[in-house]
Amino acid sequence: MSVLTLSKHDFDVFCEYFYKKTGIEFDESKRYFVDKRLLKRIEETGAKSFRDYFISLRFESSQKEFQNIVNIMTVNETYFYRKEHQFKTLTSHVMSELARSDRNTDRLLRILSLPSSTGEETYSIALQLMENWPGLATYDVELEGADIDTDVLERAQEGIYSRRSVQYLPPDVLKRNFTTLSGGRYQISEDIREAVHLFRMNLSNRDDCRKLRSYDVIFCRNLLIYFDDKSRQLAINALFDALNPGGFLFLGHSESISRMTSLFQVRRFPESIVYQRPSS
């Protein structure tokens, strides 16, 4: 019985293809991670070799298998209220500033969270607004979450989480907004799940990016670190275009774009730094 293996050439070919399609770059340090997941998927499909599998992957019209490999290769490590100081900036400063702007005469504010992963990031925004922004009683807020991984979007829609995922939530917030299930699991309320629109999108795909428009706030934390400079620049431009004039972009604490672009103004709030699209 033959054992499937990946040569250095196979690894390079796959990584180049995956990068072109997603903007996510795997270098040699990720070789074990990629090999293990890719070989397992090849075996599951019944392909006889990497070459057979890769030919099928490239020319499959439905792209269903490519979506399967994306779901396998993307990392989704998150929890509720991660880096809470940025949420405090949102509720203490950003939302009120947006609400005061003249252009919001329709009293609708739109927020996008990507990657949404299994939902903790997106639902954290919802909880923070409900708990800490009085303007929610006056202004309509439309909250959306997007991710390239369809499996995690399904899990986000279900809204069931482990004790580890909710460990940093205040007990009263957990009690008010979650149902306790068996096995130490918690499900976020149906009202919150129905209020959030979740959808698939690839920030490296120009057609997908064209659909992102008219947001007042975008949370895009800990995604750009997986891109190289070229992909990162394309993503930054797409995020800029997706924001309304005066809109705000929240990035991960290790993600600075000041040296890469002059499109955004840097706003320094007491809790964190945020990037703003100029109003004019």
mmCIF file of C-alpha atoms in Angstrom:
data_model
loop_
_atom_site.group_PDB
_atom_site.id
_atom_site.type_symbol
_atom_site.label_atom_id
_atom_site.label_comp_id
_atom_site.label_asym_id
_atom_site.label_seq_id
_atom_site.Cartn_x
_atom_site.Cartn_y
_atom_site.Cartn_z
ATOM 1 C CA MET A 1 0.000 0.000 0.000
ATOM 2 C CA SER A 2 1.566 3.304 -1.114
ATOM 3 C CA VAL A 3 1.756 6.245 1.304
ATOM 4 C CA LEU A 4 0.987 9.697 -0.063
ATOM 5 C CA THR A 5 3.718 12.286 0.362
ATOM 6 C CA LEU A 6 4.322 15.861 -0.741
ATOM 7 C CA SER A 7 7.576 16.917 -2.340
ATOM 8 C CA LYS A 8 9.062 20.373 -1.890
ATOM 9 C CA HIS A 9 7.842 21.152 -5.413
ATOM 10 C CA ASP A 10 4.297 20.025 -4.526
ATOM 11 C CA PHE A 11 4.344 22.237 -1.438
ATOM 12 C CA ASP A 12 5.529 25.261 -3.433
ATOM 13 C CA VAL A 13 2.968 24.716 -6.211
ATOM 14 C CA PHE A 14 0.099 24.446 -3.747
ATOM 15 C CA CYS A 15 1.202 27.459 -1.688
ATOM 16 C CA GLU A 16 1.560 29.632 -4.779
ATOM 17 C CA TYR A 17 -1.948 28.684 -5.943
ATOM 18 C CA PHE A 18 -3.459 29.202 -2.491
ATOM 19 C CA TYR A 19 -1.759 32.594 -2.216
ATOM 20 C CA LYS A 20 -3.062 33.769 -5.594
ATOM 21 C CA LYS A 21 -6.593 32.781 -4.628
ATOM 22 C CA THR A 22 -6.690 34.014 -1.027
ATOM 23 C CA GLY A 23 -3.748 36.362 -0.400
ATOM 24 C CA ILE A 24 -2.669 34.071 2.467
ATOM 25 C CA GLU A 25 0.997 33.110 2.333
ATOM 26 C CA PHE A 26 2.524 29.910 3.744
ATOM 27 C CA ASP A 27 6.316 29.841 3.996
ATOM 28 C CA GLU A 28 8.580 26.901 4.790
ATOM 29 C CA SER A 29 7.937 27.299 8.520
ATOM 30 C CA LYS A 30 4.321 26.241 7.870
ATOM 31 C CA ARG A 31 5.337 23.141 5.920
ATOM 32 C CA TYR A 32 4.200 20.639 8.568
ATOM 33 C CA PHE A 33 0.871 22.447 9.049
ATOM 34 C CA VAL A 34 0.141 22.497 5.297
ATOM 35 C CA ASP A 35 1.387 18.972 4.560
ATOM 36 C CA LYS A 36 -0.655 17.375 7.315
ATOM 37 C CA ARG A 37 -3.942 19.004 6.327
ATOM 38 C CA LEU A 38 -3.441 18.742 2.593
ATOM 39 C CA LEU A 39 -2.474 15.068 2.633
ATOM 40 C CA LYS A 40 -5.475 14.248 4.795
ATOM 41 C CA ARG A 41 -7.775 16.014 2.344
ATOM 42 C CA ILE A 42 -6.197 14.256 -0.661
ATOM 43 C CA GLU A 43 -6.828 10.887 0.986
ATOM 44 C CA GLU A 44 -10.428 11.838 1.798
ATOM 45 C CA THR A 45 -11.139 12.658 -1.852
ATOM 46 C CA GLY A 46 -9.671 9.374 -3.050
ATOM 47 C CA ALA A 47 -7.092 11.037 -5.313
ATOM 48 C CA LYS A 48 -4.081 8.840 -6.088
ATOM 49 C CA SER A 49 -1.483 11.619 -5.891
ATOM 50 C CA PHE A 50 -1.009 15.315 -5.263
ATOM 51 C CA ARG A 51 -0.877 15.876 -9.025
ATOM 52 C CA ASP A 52 -4.266 14.227 -9.581
ATOM 53 C CA TYR A 53 -5.800 16.152 -6.701
ATOM 54 C CA PHE A 54 -4.331 19.493 -7.765
ATOM 55 C CA ILE A 55 -5.514 19.155 -11.370
ATOM 56 C CA SER A 56 -9.029 18.438 -10.123
ATOM 57 C CA LEU A 57 -8.836 21.353 -7.659
ATOM 58 C CA ARG A 58 -7.762 23.857 -10.308
ATOM 59 C CA PHE A 59 -10.305 22.929 -12.950
ATOM 60 C CA GLU A 60 -13.362 22.174 -10.835
ATOM 61 C CA SER A 61 -16.027 24.601 -12.073
ATOM 62 C CA SER A 62 -18.027 24.699 -8.830
ATOM 63 C CA GLN A 63 -14.951 25.499 -6.684
ATOM 64 C CA LYS A 64 -16.533 23.383 -3.958
ATOM 65 C CA GLU A 65 -13.289 21.521 -3.271
ATOM 66 C CA PHE A 66 -11.335 24.755 -3.147
ATOM 67 C CA GLN A 67 -13.741 25.971 -0.473
ATOM 68 C CA ASN A 68 -13.129 22.731 1.435
ATOM 69 C CA ILE A 69 -9.364 23.282 1.383
ATOM 70 C CA VAL A 70 -9.796 26.927 2.440
ATOM 71 C CA ASN A 71 -11.853 25.789 5.412
ATOM 72 C CA ILE A 72 -9.108 23.341 6.378
ATOM 73 C CA MET A 73 -6.195 25.762 5.971
ATOM 74 C CA THR A 74 -7.552 28.825 7.760
ATOM 75 C CA VAL A 75 -6.982 29.236 11.492
ATOM 76 C CA ASN A 76 -9.928 30.374 13.634
ATOM 77 C CA GLU A 77 -8.707 31.146 17.142
ATOM 78 C CA THR A 78 -10.885 33.652 18.978
ATOM 79 C CA TYR A 79 -13.037 34.326 22.043
ATOM 80 C CA PHE A 80 -15.539 36.885 23.304
ATOM 81 C CA TYR A 81 -14.317 40.376 24.280
ATOM 82 C CA ARG A 82 -10.834 39.780 22.877
ATOM 83 C CA LYS A 83 -8.759 42.985 23.248
ATOM 84 C CA GLU A 84 -11.706 44.664 24.940
ATOM 85 C CA HIS A 85 -10.052 48.107 24.960
ATOM 86 C CA GLN A 86 -10.889 48.462 21.264
ATOM 87 C CA PHE A 87 -14.542 47.756 21.934
ATOM 88 C CA LYS A 88 -14.460 50.452 24.608
ATOM 89 C CA THR A 89 -13.138 52.888 22.006
ATOM 90 C CA LEU A 90 -16.056 51.928 19.769
ATOM 91 C CA THR A 91 -18.736 52.504 22.408
ATOM 92 C CA SER A 92 -17.148 55.447 24.263
ATOM 93 C CA HIS A 93 -15.979 57.537 21.290
ATOM 94 C CA VAL A 94 -16.474 56.264 17.756
ATOM 95 C CA MET A 95 -20.218 55.534 17.730
ATOM 96 C CA SER A 96 -21.138 58.849 19.306
ATOM 97 C CA GLU A 97 -18.904 60.730 16.867
ATOM 98 C CA LEU A 98 -20.543 58.979 13.937
ATOM 99 C CA ALA A 99 -24.010 59.643 15.331
ATOM 100 C CA ARG A 100 -23.257 63.373 15.595
ATOM 101 C CA SER A 101 -22.143 63.658 11.974
ATOM 102 C CA ASP A 102 -24.523 65.513 9.679
ATOM 103 C CA ARG A 103 -24.644 62.750 7.076
ATOM 104 C CA ASN A 104 -26.405 60.328 9.434
ATOM 105 C CA THR A 105 -29.809 61.928 9.034
ATOM 106 C CA ASP A 106 -31.326 58.497 8.381
ATOM 107 C CA ARG A 107 -30.052 57.323 11.798
ATOM 108 C CA LEU A 108 -28.547 54.124 10.361
ATOM 109 C CA LEU A 109 -25.003 53.087 11.230
ATOM 110 C CA ARG A 110 -23.436 50.075 9.483
ATOM 111 C CA ILE A 111 -20.698 47.891 11.010
ATOM 112 C CA LEU A 112 -18.742 45.062 9.369
ATOM 113 C CA SER A 113 -16.667 42.463 11.202
ATOM 114 C CA LEU A 114 -14.202 40.345 9.242
ATOM 115 C CA PRO A 115 -13.028 37.735 9.622
ATOM 116 C CA SER A 116 -16.048 36.800 11.685
ATOM 117 C CA SER A 117 -14.687 33.303 12.322
ATOM 118 C CA THR A 118 -17.099 31.359 14.564
ATOM 119 C CA GLY A 119 -18.891 34.549 15.576
ATOM 120 C CA GLU A 120 -17.216 35.632 18.805
ATOM 121 C CA GLU A 121 -15.821 38.823 17.265
ATOM 122 C CA THR A 122 -19.065 39.889 15.595
ATOM 123 C CA TYR A 123 -21.287 39.014 18.537
ATOM 124 C CA SER A 124 -18.876 40.793 20.898
ATOM 125 C CA ILE A 125 -19.585 43.997 18.987
ATOM 126 C CA ALA A 126 -23.328 43.405 19.362
ATOM 127 C CA LEU A 127 -23.011 42.771 23.096
ATOM 128 C CA GLN A 128 -20.783 45.808 23.649
ATOM 129 C CA LEU A 129 -23.248 48.076 21.868
ATOM 130 C CA MET A 130 -26.186 46.655 23.814
ATOM 131 C CA GLU A 131 -24.402 46.993 27.140
ATOM 132 C CA ASN A 132 -22.412 50.194 26.721
ATOM 133 C CA TRP A 133 -23.776 52.504 23.997
ATOM 134 C CA PRO A 134 -26.921 54.470 24.975
ATOM 135 C CA GLY A 135 -27.327 55.651 21.377
ATOM 136 C CA LEU A 136 -28.601 52.201 20.430
ATOM 137 C CA ALA A 137 -32.012 53.316 21.691
ATOM 138 C CA THR A 138 -32.055 56.107 19.081
ATOM 139 C CA TYR A 139 -30.007 54.897 16.123
ATOM 140 C CA ASP A 140 -30.481 51.821 14.004
ATOM 141 C CA VAL A 141 -27.320 49.716 13.732
ATOM 142 C CA GLU A 142 -26.803 47.154 10.990
ATOM 143 C CA LEU A 143 -24.156 44.594 11.955
ATOM 144 C CA GLU A 144 -22.621 42.146 9.488
ATOM 145 C CA GLY A 145 -19.937 39.487 9.734
ATOM 146 C CA ALA A 146 -17.935 37.970 6.883
ATOM 147 C CA ASP A 147 -15.418 35.151 6.525
ATOM 148 C CA ILE A 148 -13.783 33.107 3.784
ATOM 149 C CA ASP A 149 -14.483 29.863 5.699
ATOM 150 C CA THR A 150 -18.035 28.556 5.213
ATOM 151 C CA ASP A 151 -17.728 26.033 8.060
ATOM 152 C CA VAL A 152 -17.093 28.710 10.677
ATOM 153 C CA LEU A 153 -19.956 30.811 9.295
ATOM 154 C CA GLU A 154 -22.316 27.894 9.919
ATOM 155 C CA ARG A 155 -21.021 27.583 13.459
ATOM 156 C CA ALA A 156 -21.414 31.327 13.972
ATOM 157 C CA GLN A 157 -25.025 31.129 12.830
ATOM 158 C CA GLU A 158 -25.618 28.345 15.344
ATOM 159 C CA GLY A 159 -24.002 30.465 18.062
ATOM 160 C CA ILE A 160 -22.932 27.680 20.440
ATOM 161 C CA TYR A 161 -19.694 28.186 22.393
ATOM 162 C CA SER A 162 -17.441 26.462 24.892
ATOM 163 C CA ARG A 163 -16.719 27.720 28.372
ATOM 164 C CA ARG A 164 -13.327 28.881 27.134
ATOM 165 C CA SER A 165 -14.908 31.122 24.488
ATOM 166 C CA VAL A 166 -17.077 32.964 27.023
ATOM 167 C CA GLN A 167 -14.627 33.021 29.937
ATOM 168 C CA TYR A 168 -13.993 36.798 29.725
ATOM 169 C CA LEU A 169 -17.647 37.801 29.558
ATOM 170 C CA PRO A 170 -19.005 39.453 32.728
ATOM 171 C CA PRO A 171 -21.292 36.945 34.504
ATOM 172 C CA ASP A 172 -24.336 39.210 34.191
ATOM 173 C CA VAL A 173 -23.782 39.658 30.443
ATOM 174 C CA LEU A 174 -23.462 35.890 30.034
ATOM 175 C CA LYS A 175 -26.628 35.278 32.036
ATOM 176 C CA ARG A 176 -28.703 37.835 30.138
ATOM 177 C CA ASN A 177 -27.672 36.884 26.630
ATOM 178 C CA PHE A 178 -26.874 33.160 26.627
ATOM 179 C CA THR A 179 -28.673 29.913 27.304
ATOM 180 C CA THR A 180 -26.700 27.288 29.213
ATOM 181 C CA LEU A 181 -26.559 23.960 27.399
ATOM 182 C CA SER A 182 -25.264 20.551 28.416
ATOM 183 C CA GLY A 183 -21.550 19.808 28.358
ATOM 184 C CA GLY A 184 -20.492 23.259 29.544
ATOM 185 C CA ARG A 185 -21.681 24.973 26.363
ATOM 186 C CA TYR A 186 -23.520 28.250 25.886
ATOM 187 C CA GLN A 187 -25.753 29.494 23.054
ATOM 188 C CA ILE A 188 -26.131 33.199 22.345
ATOM 189 C CA SER A 189 -29.721 34.405 22.182
ATOM 190 C CA GLU A 190 -31.769 33.929 19.041
ATOM 191 C CA ASP A 191 -32.570 37.659 18.916
ATOM 192 C CA ILE A 192 -28.876 38.535 18.611
ATOM 193 C CA ARG A 193 -28.212 35.785 16.065
ATOM 194 C CA GLU A 194 -31.083 36.962 13.889
ATOM 195 C CA ALA A 195 -29.954 40.587 14.124
ATOM 196 C CA VAL A 196 -26.524 39.799 12.600
ATOM 197 C CA HIS A 197 -26.117 39.090 8.889
ATOM 198 C CA LEU A 198 -23.313 36.626 8.110
ATOM 199 C CA PHE A 199 -21.901 36.027 4.649
ATOM 200 C CA ARG A 200 -18.895 34.554 2.845
ATOM 201 C CA MET A 201 -16.326 36.847 1.276
ATOM 202 C CA ASN A 202 -12.680 36.752 0.239
ATOM 203 C CA LEU A 203 -10.789 39.995 0.846
ATOM 204 C CA SER A 204 -8.344 39.023 -1.913
ATOM 205 C CA ASN A 205 -11.098 38.625 -4.496
ATOM 206 C CA ARG A 206 -11.885 41.845 -6.367
ATOM 207 C CA ASP A 207 -15.467 40.818 -7.156
ATOM 208 C CA ASP A 208 -16.136 40.078 -3.492
ATOM 209 C CA CYS A 209 -14.597 43.392 -2.439
ATOM 210 C CA ARG A 210 -16.811 45.371 -4.804
ATOM 211 C CA LYS A 211 -19.803 44.168 -2.781
ATOM 212 C CA LEU A 212 -18.448 45.831 0.375
ATOM 213 C CA ARG A 213 -19.821 49.363 0.475
ATOM 214 C CA SER A 214 -21.135 52.090 2.789
ATOM 215 C CA TYR A 215 -19.870 50.909 6.175
ATOM 216 C CA ASP A 216 -19.303 53.321 9.042
ATOM 217 C CA VAL A 217 -17.093 50.946 11.048
ATOM 218 C CA ILE A 218 -15.024 47.949 9.997
ATOM 219 C CA PHE A 219 -13.315 45.573 12.410
ATOM 220 C CA CYS A 220 -10.581 43.675 10.572
ATOM 221 C CA ARG A 221 -8.391 42.368 13.371
ATOM 222 C CA ASN A 222 -5.586 39.835 12.946
ATOM 223 C CA LEU A 223 -6.187 39.110 9.267
ATOM 224 C CA LEU A 224 -3.594 41.293 7.526
ATOM 225 C CA ILE A 225 -0.791 39.538 9.433
ATOM 226 C CA TYR A 226 -1.357 36.493 7.201
ATOM 227 C CA PHE A 227 -0.859 38.536 3.997
ATOM 228 C CA ASP A 228 2.327 39.581 2.274
ATOM 229 C CA ASP A 229 2.875 43.266 1.422
ATOM 230 C CA LYS A 230 1.180 43.091 -1.970
ATOM 231 C CA SER A 231 -1.942 41.342 -0.682
ATOM 232 C CA ARG A 232 -2.003 43.598 2.365
ATOM 233 C CA GLN A 233 -1.962 46.705 0.170
ATOM 234 C CA LEU A 234 -4.849 45.407 -1.927
ATOM 235 C CA ALA A 235 -6.818 44.598 1.221
ATOM 236 C CA ILE A 236 -6.197 48.044 2.699
ATOM 237 C CA ASN A 237 -7.440 49.702 -0.491
ATOM 238 C CA ALA A 238 -10.547 47.509 -0.468
ATOM 239 C CA LEU A 239 -11.291 48.374 3.165
ATOM 240 C CA PHE A 240 -10.855 52.083 2.420
ATOM 241 C CA ASP A 241 -13.322 51.863 -0.471
ATOM 242 C CA ALA A 242 -15.796 49.950 1.707
ATOM 243 C CA LEU A 243 -15.951 52.748 4.299
ATOM 244 C CA ASN A 244 -18.126 55.825 4.138
ATOM 245 C CA PRO A 245 -16.213 59.125 4.341
ATOM 246 C CA GLY A 246 -15.447 59.606 8.022
ATOM 247 C CA GLY A 247 -15.713 55.865 8.694
ATOM 248 C CA PHE A 248 -13.395 53.994 11.080
ATOM 249 C CA LEU A 249 -11.174 50.926 10.666
ATOM 250 C CA PHE A 250 -10.101 48.820 13.664
ATOM 251 C CA LEU A 251 -7.059 46.583 13.145
ATOM 252 C CA GLY A 252 -5.231 44.096 15.382
ATOM 253 C CA HIS A 253 -2.788 45.548 17.912
ATOM 254 C CA SER A 254 0.221 44.341 15.876
ATOM 255 C CA GLU A 255 -1.141 45.550 12.537
ATOM 256 C CA SER A 256 0.019 49.044 11.609
ATOM 257 C CA ILE A 257 -0.683 50.422 8.138
ATOM 258 C CA SER A 258 0.782 53.915 8.585
ATOM 259 C CA ARG A 259 3.916 53.055 6.605
ATOM 260 C CA MET A 260 1.959 51.380 3.817
ATOM 261 C CA THR A 261 -0.638 54.008 2.994
ATOM 262 C CA SER A 262 -1.529 57.646 3.527
ATOM 263 C CA LEU A 263 -5.205 57.068 2.744
ATOM 264 C CA PHE A 264 -6.231 56.957 6.395
ATOM 265 C CA GLN A 265 -5.969 59.457 9.203
ATOM 266 C CA VAL A 266 -4.593 58.035 12.448
ATOM 267 C CA ARG A 267 -6.927 58.705 15.379
ATOM 268 C CA ARG A 268 -5.541 58.269 18.881
ATOM 269 C CA PHE A 269 -8.154 57.580 21.506
ATOM 270 C CA PRO A 270 -7.431 56.929 25.212
ATOM 271 C CA GLU A 271 -7.829 53.159 24.810
ATOM 272 C CA SER A 272 -6.498 52.495 21.298
ATOM 273 C CA ILE A 273 -5.447 53.754 17.863
ATOM 274 C CA VAL A 274 -8.032 53.657 15.069
ATOM 275 C CA TYR A 275 -7.764 54.500 11.368
ATOM 276 C CA GLN A 276 -10.282 56.891 9.829
ATOM 277 C CA ARG A 277 -11.199 57.547 6.219
ATOM 278 C CA PRO A 278 -11.112 61.341 5.752
ATOM 279 C CA SER A 279 -14.517 63.021 5.482
ATOM 280 C CA SER A 280 -13.593 64.712 2.226
#
